[in-house]
Coordinates of N, CA, C and O in Angstrom, one line a residue:
X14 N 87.5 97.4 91.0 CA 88.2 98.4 90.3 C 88.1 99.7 91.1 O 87.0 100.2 91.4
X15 N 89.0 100.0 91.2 CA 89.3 102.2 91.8 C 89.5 102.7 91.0 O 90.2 102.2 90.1
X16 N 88.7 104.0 91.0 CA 89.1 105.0 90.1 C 89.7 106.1 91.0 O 89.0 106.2 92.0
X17 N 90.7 106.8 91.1 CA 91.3 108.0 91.9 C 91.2 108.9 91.0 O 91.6 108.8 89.8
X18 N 90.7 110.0 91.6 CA 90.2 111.4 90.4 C 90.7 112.8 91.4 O 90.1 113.6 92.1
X19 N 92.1 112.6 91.2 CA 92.6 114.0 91.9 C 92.2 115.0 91.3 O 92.3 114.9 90.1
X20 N 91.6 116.4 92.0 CA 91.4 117.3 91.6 C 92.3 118.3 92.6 O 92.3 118.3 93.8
X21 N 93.3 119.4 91.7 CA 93.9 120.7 92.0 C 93.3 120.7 93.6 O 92.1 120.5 93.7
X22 N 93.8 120.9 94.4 CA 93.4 121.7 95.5 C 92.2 121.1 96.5 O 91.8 121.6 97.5
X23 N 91.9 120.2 95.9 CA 90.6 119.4 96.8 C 91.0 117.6 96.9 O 91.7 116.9 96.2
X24 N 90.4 117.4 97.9 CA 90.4 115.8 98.0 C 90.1 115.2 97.6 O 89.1 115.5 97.0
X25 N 90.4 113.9 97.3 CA 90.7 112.8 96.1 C 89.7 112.3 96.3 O 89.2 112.1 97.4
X26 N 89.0 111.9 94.9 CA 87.4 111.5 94.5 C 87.6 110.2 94.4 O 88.4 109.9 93.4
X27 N 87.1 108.7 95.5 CA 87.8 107.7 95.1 C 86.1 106.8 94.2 O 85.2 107.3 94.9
X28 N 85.8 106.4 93.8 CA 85.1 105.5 92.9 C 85.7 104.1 93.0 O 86.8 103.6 92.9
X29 N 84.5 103.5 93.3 CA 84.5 101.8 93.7 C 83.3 101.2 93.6 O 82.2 101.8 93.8
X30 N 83.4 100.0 93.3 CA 82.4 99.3 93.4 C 82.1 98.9 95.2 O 82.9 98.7 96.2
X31 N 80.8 98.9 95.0 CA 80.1 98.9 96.4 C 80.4 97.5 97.3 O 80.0 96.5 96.8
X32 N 80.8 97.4 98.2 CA 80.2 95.7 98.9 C 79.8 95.9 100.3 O 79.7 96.9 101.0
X33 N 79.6 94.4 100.6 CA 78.3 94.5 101.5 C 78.6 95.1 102.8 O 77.7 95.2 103.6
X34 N 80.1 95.7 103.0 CA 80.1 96.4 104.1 C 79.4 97.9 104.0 O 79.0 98.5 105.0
X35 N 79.3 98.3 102.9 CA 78.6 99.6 102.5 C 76.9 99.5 103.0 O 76.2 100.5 103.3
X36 N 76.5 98.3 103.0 CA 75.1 98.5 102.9 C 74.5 99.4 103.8 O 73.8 100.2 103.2
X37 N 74.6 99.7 105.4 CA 74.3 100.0 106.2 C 74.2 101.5 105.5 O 73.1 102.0 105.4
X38 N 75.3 102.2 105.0 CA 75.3 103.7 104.3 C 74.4 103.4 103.2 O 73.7 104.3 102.8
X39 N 74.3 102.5 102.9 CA 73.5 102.5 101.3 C 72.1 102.8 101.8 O 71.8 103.9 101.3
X40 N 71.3 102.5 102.4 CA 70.5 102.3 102.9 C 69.8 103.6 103.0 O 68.8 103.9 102.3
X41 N 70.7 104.5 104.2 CA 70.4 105.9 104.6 C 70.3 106.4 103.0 O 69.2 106.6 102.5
X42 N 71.3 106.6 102.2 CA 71.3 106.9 100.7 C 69.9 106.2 100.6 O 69.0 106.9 100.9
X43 N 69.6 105.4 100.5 CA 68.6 105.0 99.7 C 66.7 105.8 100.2 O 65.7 106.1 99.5
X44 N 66.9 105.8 101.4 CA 65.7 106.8 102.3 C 66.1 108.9 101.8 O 65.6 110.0 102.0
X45 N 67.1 108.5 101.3 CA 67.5 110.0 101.0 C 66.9 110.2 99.9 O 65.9 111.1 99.8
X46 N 67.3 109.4 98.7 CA 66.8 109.5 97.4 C 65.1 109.5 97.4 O 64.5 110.5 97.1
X47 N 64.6 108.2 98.1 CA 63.0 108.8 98.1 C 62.3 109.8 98.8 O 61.2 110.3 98.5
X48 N 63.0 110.0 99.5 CA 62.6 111.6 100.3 C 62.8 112.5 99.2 O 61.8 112.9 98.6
X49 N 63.9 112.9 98.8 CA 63.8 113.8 97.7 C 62.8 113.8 96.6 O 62.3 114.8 96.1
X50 N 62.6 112.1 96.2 CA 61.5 112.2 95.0 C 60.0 112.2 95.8 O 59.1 112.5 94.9
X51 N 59.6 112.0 96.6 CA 58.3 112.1 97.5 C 57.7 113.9 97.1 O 56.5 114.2 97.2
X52 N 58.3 114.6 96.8 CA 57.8 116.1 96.5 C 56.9 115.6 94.5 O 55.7 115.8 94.2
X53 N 57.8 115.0 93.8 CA 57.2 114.6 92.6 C 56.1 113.6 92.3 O 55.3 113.5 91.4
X54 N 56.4 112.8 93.4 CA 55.5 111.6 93.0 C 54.4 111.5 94.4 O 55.1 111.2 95.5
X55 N 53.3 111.7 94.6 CA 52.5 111.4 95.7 C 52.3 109.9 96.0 O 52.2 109.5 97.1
X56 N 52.2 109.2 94.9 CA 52.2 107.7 95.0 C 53.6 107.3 96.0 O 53.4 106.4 96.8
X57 N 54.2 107.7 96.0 CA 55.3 107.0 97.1 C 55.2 107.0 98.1 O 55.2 108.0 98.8
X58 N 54.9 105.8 98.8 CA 54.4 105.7 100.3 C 54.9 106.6 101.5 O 55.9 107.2 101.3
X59 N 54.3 106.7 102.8 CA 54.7 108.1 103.0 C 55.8 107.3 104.6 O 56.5 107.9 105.4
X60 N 55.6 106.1 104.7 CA 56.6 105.1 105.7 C 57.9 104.8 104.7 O 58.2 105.1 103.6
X61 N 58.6 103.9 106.2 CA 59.8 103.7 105.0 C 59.5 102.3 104.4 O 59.0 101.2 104.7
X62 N 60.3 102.9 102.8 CA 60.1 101.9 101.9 C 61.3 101.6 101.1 O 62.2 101.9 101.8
X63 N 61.5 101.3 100.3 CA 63.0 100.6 99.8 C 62.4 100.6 97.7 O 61.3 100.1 97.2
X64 N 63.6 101.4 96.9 CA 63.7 101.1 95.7 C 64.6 100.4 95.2 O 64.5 100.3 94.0
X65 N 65.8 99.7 95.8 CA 66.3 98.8 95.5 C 66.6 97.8 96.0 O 66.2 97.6 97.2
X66 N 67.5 96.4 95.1 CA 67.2 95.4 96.1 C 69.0 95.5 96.2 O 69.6 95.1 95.1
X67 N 69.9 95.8 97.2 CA 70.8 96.1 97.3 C 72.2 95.2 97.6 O 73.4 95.6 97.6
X68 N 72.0 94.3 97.7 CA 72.1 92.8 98.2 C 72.3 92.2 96.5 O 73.4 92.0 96.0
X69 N 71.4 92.1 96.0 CA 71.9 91.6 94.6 C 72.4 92.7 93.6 O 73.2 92.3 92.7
X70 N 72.2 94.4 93.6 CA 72.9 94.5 92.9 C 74.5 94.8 93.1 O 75.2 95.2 92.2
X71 N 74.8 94.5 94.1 CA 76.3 93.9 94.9 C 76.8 92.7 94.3 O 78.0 92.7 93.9
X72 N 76.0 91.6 94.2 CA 76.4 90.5 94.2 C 76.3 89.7 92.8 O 76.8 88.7 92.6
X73 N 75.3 90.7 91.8 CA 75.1 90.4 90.5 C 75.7 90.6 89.7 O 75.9 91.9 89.7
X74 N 76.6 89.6 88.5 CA 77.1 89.7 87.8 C 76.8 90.9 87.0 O 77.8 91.6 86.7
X75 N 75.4 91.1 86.6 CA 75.1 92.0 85.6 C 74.7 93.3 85.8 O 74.1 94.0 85.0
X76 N 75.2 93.6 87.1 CA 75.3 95.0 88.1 C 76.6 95.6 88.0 O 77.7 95.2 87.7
X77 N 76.3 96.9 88.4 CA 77.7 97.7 88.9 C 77.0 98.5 90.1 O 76.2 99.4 89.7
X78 N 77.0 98.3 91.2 CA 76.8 99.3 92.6 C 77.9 99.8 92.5 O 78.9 99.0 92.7
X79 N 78.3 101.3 92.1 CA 79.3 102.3 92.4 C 79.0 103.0 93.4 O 77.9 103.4 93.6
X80 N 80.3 103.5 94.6 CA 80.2 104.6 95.6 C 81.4 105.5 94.9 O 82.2 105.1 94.1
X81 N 81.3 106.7 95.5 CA 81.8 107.7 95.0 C 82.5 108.3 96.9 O 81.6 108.8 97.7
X82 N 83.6 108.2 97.2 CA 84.1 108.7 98.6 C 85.0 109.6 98.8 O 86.0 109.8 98.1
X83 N 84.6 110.4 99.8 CA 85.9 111.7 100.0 C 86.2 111.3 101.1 O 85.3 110.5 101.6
X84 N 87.3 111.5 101.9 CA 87.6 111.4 103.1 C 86.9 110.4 103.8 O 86.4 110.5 104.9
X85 N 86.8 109.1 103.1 CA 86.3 107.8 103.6 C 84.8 107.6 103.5 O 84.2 106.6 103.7
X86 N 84.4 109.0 102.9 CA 82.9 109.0 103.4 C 82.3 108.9 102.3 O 82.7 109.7 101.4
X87 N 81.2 107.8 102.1 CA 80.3 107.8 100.3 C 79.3 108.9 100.7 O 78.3 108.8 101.5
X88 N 79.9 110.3 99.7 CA 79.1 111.2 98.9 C 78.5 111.1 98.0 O 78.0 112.2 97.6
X89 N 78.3 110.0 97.2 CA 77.2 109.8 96.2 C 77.4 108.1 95.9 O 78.3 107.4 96.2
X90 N 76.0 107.8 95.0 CA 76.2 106.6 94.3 C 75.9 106.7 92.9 O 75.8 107.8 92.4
X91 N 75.7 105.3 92.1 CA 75.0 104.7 91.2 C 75.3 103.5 90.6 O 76.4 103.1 90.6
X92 N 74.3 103.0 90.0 CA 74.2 101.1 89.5 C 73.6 101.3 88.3 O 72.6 102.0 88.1
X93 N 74.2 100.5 87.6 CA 74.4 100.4 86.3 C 73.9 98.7 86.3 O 74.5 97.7 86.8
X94 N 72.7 98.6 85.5 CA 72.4 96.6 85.4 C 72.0 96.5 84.2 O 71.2 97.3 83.7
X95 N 72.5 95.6 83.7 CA 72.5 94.8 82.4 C 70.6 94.4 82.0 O 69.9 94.2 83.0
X96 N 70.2 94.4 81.3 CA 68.3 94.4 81.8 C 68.5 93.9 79.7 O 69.3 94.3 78.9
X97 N 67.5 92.9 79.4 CA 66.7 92.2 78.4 C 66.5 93.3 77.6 O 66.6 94.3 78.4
X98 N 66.2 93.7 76.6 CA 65.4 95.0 76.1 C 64.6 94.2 75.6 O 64.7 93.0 75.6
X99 N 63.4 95.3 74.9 CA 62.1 94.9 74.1 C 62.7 94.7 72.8 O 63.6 95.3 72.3
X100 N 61.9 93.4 72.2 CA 61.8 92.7 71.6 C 62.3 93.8 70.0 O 63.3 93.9 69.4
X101 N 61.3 94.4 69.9 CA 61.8 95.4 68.8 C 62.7 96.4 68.6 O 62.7 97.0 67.5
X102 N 63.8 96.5 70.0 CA 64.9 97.3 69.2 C 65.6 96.4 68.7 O 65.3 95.2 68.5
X103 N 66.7 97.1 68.3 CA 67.9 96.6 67.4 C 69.0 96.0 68.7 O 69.6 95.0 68.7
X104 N 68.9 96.7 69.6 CA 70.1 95.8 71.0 C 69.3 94.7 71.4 O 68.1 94.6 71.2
X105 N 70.1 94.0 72.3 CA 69.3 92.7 72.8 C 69.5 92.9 74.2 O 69.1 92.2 75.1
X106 N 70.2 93.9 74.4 CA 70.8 94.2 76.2 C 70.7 95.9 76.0 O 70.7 96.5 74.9
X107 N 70.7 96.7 77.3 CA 70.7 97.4 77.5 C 71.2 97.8 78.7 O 71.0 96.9 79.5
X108 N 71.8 98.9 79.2 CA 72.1 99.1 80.8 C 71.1 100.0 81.3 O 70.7 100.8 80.5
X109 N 70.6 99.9 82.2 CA 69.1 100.8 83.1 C 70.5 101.1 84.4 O 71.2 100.3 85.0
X110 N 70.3 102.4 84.3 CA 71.1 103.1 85.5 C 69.9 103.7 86.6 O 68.7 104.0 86.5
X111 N 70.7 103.6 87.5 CA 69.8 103.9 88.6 C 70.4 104.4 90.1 O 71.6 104.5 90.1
X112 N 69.7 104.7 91.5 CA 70.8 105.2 92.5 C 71.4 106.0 92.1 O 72.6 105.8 92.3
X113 N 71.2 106.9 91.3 CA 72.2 108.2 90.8 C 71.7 109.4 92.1 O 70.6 110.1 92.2
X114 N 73.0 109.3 92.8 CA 73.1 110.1 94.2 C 74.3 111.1 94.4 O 75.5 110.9 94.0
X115 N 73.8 112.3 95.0 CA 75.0 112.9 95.4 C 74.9 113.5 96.9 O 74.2 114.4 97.3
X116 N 75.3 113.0 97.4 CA 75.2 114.1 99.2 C 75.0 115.7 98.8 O 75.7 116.2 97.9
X117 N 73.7 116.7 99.8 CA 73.2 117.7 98.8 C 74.7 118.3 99.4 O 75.4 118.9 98.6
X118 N 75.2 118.3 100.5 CA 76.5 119.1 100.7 C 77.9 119.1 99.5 O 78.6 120.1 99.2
X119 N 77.9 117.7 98.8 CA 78.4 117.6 97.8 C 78.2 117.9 96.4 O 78.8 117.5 95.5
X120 N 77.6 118.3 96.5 CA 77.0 118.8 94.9 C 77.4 120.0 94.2 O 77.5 121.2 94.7
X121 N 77.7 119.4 92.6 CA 78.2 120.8 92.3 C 79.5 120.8 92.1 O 80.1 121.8 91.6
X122 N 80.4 119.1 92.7 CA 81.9 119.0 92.6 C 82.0 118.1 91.2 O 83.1 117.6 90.9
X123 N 80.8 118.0 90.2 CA 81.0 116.7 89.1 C 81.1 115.3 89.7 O 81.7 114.3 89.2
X124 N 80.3 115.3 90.8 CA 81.0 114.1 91.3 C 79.7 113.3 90.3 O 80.1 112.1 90.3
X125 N 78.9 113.3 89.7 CA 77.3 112.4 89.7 C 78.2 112.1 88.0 O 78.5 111.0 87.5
X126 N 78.3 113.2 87.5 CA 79.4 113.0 86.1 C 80.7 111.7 86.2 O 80.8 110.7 85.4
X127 N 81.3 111.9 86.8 CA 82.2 110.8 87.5 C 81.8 109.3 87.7 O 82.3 108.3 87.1
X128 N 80.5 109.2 88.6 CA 79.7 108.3 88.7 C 79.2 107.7 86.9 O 79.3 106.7 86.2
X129 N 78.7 108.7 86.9 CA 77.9 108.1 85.6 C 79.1 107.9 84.6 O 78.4 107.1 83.9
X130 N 80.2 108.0 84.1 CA 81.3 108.2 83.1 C 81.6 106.4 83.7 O 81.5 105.5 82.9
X131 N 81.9 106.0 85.1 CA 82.6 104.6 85.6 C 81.7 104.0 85.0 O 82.1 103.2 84.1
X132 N 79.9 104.1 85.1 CA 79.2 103.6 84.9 C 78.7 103.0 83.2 O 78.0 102.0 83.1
X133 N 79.2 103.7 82.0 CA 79.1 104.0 81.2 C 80.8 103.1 80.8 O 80.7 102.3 79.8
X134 N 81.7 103.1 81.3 CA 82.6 101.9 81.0 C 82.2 101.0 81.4 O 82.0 100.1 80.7
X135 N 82.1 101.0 82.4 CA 81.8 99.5 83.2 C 80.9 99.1 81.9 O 81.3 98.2 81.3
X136 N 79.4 99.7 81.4 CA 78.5 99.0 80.4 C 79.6 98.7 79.1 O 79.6 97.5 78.7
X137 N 80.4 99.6 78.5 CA 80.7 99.6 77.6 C 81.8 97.8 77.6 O 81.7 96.8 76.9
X138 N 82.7 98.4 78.8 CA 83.3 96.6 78.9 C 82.6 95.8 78.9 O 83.1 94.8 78.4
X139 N 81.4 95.7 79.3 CA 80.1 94.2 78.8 C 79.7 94.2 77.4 O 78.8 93.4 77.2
X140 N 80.0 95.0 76.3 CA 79.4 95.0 75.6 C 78.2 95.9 75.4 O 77.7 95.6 74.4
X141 N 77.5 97.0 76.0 CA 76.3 97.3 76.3 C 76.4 98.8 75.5 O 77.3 99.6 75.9
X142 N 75.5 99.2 74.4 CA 75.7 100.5 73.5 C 75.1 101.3 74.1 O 75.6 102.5 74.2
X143 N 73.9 101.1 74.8 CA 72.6 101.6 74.8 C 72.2 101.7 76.6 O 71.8 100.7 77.2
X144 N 72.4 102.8 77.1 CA 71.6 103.0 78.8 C 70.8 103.8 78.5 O 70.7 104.6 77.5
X145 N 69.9 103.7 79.6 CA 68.7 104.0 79.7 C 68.6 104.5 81.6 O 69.3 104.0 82.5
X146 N 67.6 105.5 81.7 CA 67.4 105.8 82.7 C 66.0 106.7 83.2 O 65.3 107.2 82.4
X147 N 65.8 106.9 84.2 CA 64.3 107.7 84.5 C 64.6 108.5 85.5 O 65.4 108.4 86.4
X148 N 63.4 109.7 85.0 CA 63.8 111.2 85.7 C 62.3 111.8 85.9 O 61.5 111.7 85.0
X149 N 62.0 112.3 87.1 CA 61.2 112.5 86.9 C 60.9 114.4 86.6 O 61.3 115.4 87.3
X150 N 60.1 114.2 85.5 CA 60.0 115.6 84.9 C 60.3 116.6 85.2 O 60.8 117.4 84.4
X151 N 60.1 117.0 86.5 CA 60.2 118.0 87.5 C 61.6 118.4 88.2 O 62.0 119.5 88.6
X152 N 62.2 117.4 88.2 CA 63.3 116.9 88.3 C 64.5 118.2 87.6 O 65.6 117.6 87.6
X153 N 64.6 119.0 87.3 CA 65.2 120.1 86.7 C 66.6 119.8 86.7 O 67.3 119.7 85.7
X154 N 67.0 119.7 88.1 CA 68.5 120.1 88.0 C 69.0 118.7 88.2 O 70.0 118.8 88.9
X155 N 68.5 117.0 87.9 CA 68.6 116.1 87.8 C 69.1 115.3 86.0 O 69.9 114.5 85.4
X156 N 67.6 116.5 85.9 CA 67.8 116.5 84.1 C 69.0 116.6 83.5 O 69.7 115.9 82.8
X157 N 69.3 118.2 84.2 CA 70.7 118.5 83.5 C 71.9 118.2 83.6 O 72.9 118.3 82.9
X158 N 71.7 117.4 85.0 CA 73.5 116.7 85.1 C 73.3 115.6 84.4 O 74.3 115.0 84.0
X159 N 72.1 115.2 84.1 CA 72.1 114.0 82.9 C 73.0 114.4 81.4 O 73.9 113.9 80.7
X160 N 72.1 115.4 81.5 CA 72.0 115.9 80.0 C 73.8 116.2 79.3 O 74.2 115.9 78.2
X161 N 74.4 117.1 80.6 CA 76.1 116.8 80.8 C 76.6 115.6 80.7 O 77.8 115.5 80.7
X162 N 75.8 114.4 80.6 CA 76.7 113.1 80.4 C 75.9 112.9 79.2 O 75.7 111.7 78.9
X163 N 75.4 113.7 78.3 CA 75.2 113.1 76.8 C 74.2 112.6 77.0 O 74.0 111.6 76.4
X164 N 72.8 113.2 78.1 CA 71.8 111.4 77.8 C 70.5 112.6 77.4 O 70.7 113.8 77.6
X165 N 69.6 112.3 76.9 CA 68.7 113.0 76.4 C 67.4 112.4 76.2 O 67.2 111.3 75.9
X166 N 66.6 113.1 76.4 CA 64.9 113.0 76.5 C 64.5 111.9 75.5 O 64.9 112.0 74.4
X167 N 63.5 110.5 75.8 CA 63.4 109.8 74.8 C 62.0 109.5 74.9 O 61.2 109.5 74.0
X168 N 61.7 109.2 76.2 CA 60.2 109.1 76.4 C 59.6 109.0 78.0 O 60.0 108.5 79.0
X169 N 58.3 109.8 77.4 CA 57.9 110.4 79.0 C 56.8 109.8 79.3 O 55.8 110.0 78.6
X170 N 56.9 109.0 80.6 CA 56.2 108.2 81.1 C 54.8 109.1 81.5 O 55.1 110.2 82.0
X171 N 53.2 108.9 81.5 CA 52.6 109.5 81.9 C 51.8 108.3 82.8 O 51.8 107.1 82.7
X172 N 51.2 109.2 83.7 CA 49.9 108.2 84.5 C 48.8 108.8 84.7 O 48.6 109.9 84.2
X173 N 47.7 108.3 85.4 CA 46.4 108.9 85.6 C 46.2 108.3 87.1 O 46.3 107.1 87.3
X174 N 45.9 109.1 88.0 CA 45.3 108.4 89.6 C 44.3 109.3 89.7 O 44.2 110.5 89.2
X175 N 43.2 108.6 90.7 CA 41.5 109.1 90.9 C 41.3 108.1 92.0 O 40.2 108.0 92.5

């Protein structure tokens, strides 16, 4: 599925699902994203390391790898996966989004809004009421483009290291 998101005066926002010729770009995206969270979290190894497994969520039914391209080039992502919930809510599925990326030169066009809106159909066409996703606190201006797609504070993970 494409989405084409003409905007007045600027170039056309194209939205797709990812495949495996992407990976190579995915990748660099993907060392981008933990570089940026490495200021928040000290636990993140300081070599390269990998948060997704990129290859299945490509190939998995119960995935959405979205890119987001201007001029041929992916300026942002995000993956949307179908995930079991705990035993005591009321849903039996839930969507856990994740790779929510924007190129920092791109930022600021709604592109991460866009992203997240495909992402949020795509769940809705499976069936799925309920996403879920993780931010880390500090995360300010992460928060708030969340918070523009309607998603809101539900629970905050804490830890302890010594």
């Amino acid at each position: 599925m494409h989405k084409h998101i003409p905007e007045a005066g600027k170039i056309e926002l194209i939205l797709r699902e990812a495949t495996n010729s992407d990976l190579p770009v995915l990748r660099e995206l993907e060392q981008r994203v933990i570089e940026a969270e490495r200021p928040f979290d000290a636990s993140i190894r300081n070599d390269e390391t990998h948060y997704y497994d990129l290859c299945d969520l490509i190939s998995n039914q119960d995935s959405c790898l979205v890119v987001a391209e201007e001029s041929n080039e992916i300026v942002g992502t995000g993956y949307a996966q179908i995930r079991a919930s705990k035993e005591a809510f009321t849903h039996e599925r839930h969507t856990y989004l994740g790779f929510m990326y924007v190129a920092t030169e791109h930022r600021g066009k709604g592109i991460n809004s866009q992203v997240m809106s495909y992402l949020v159909q795509w769940s809705k066409s499976k069936g799925i009421t309920d996403l879920y996703l993780n931010v880390y606190h500090q995360n300010e201006s992460a928060i708030k483009a969340y918070e523009k797609s309607d998603f809101e504070p539900c629970l905050l993970e804490m830890k302890l290291c010594f």
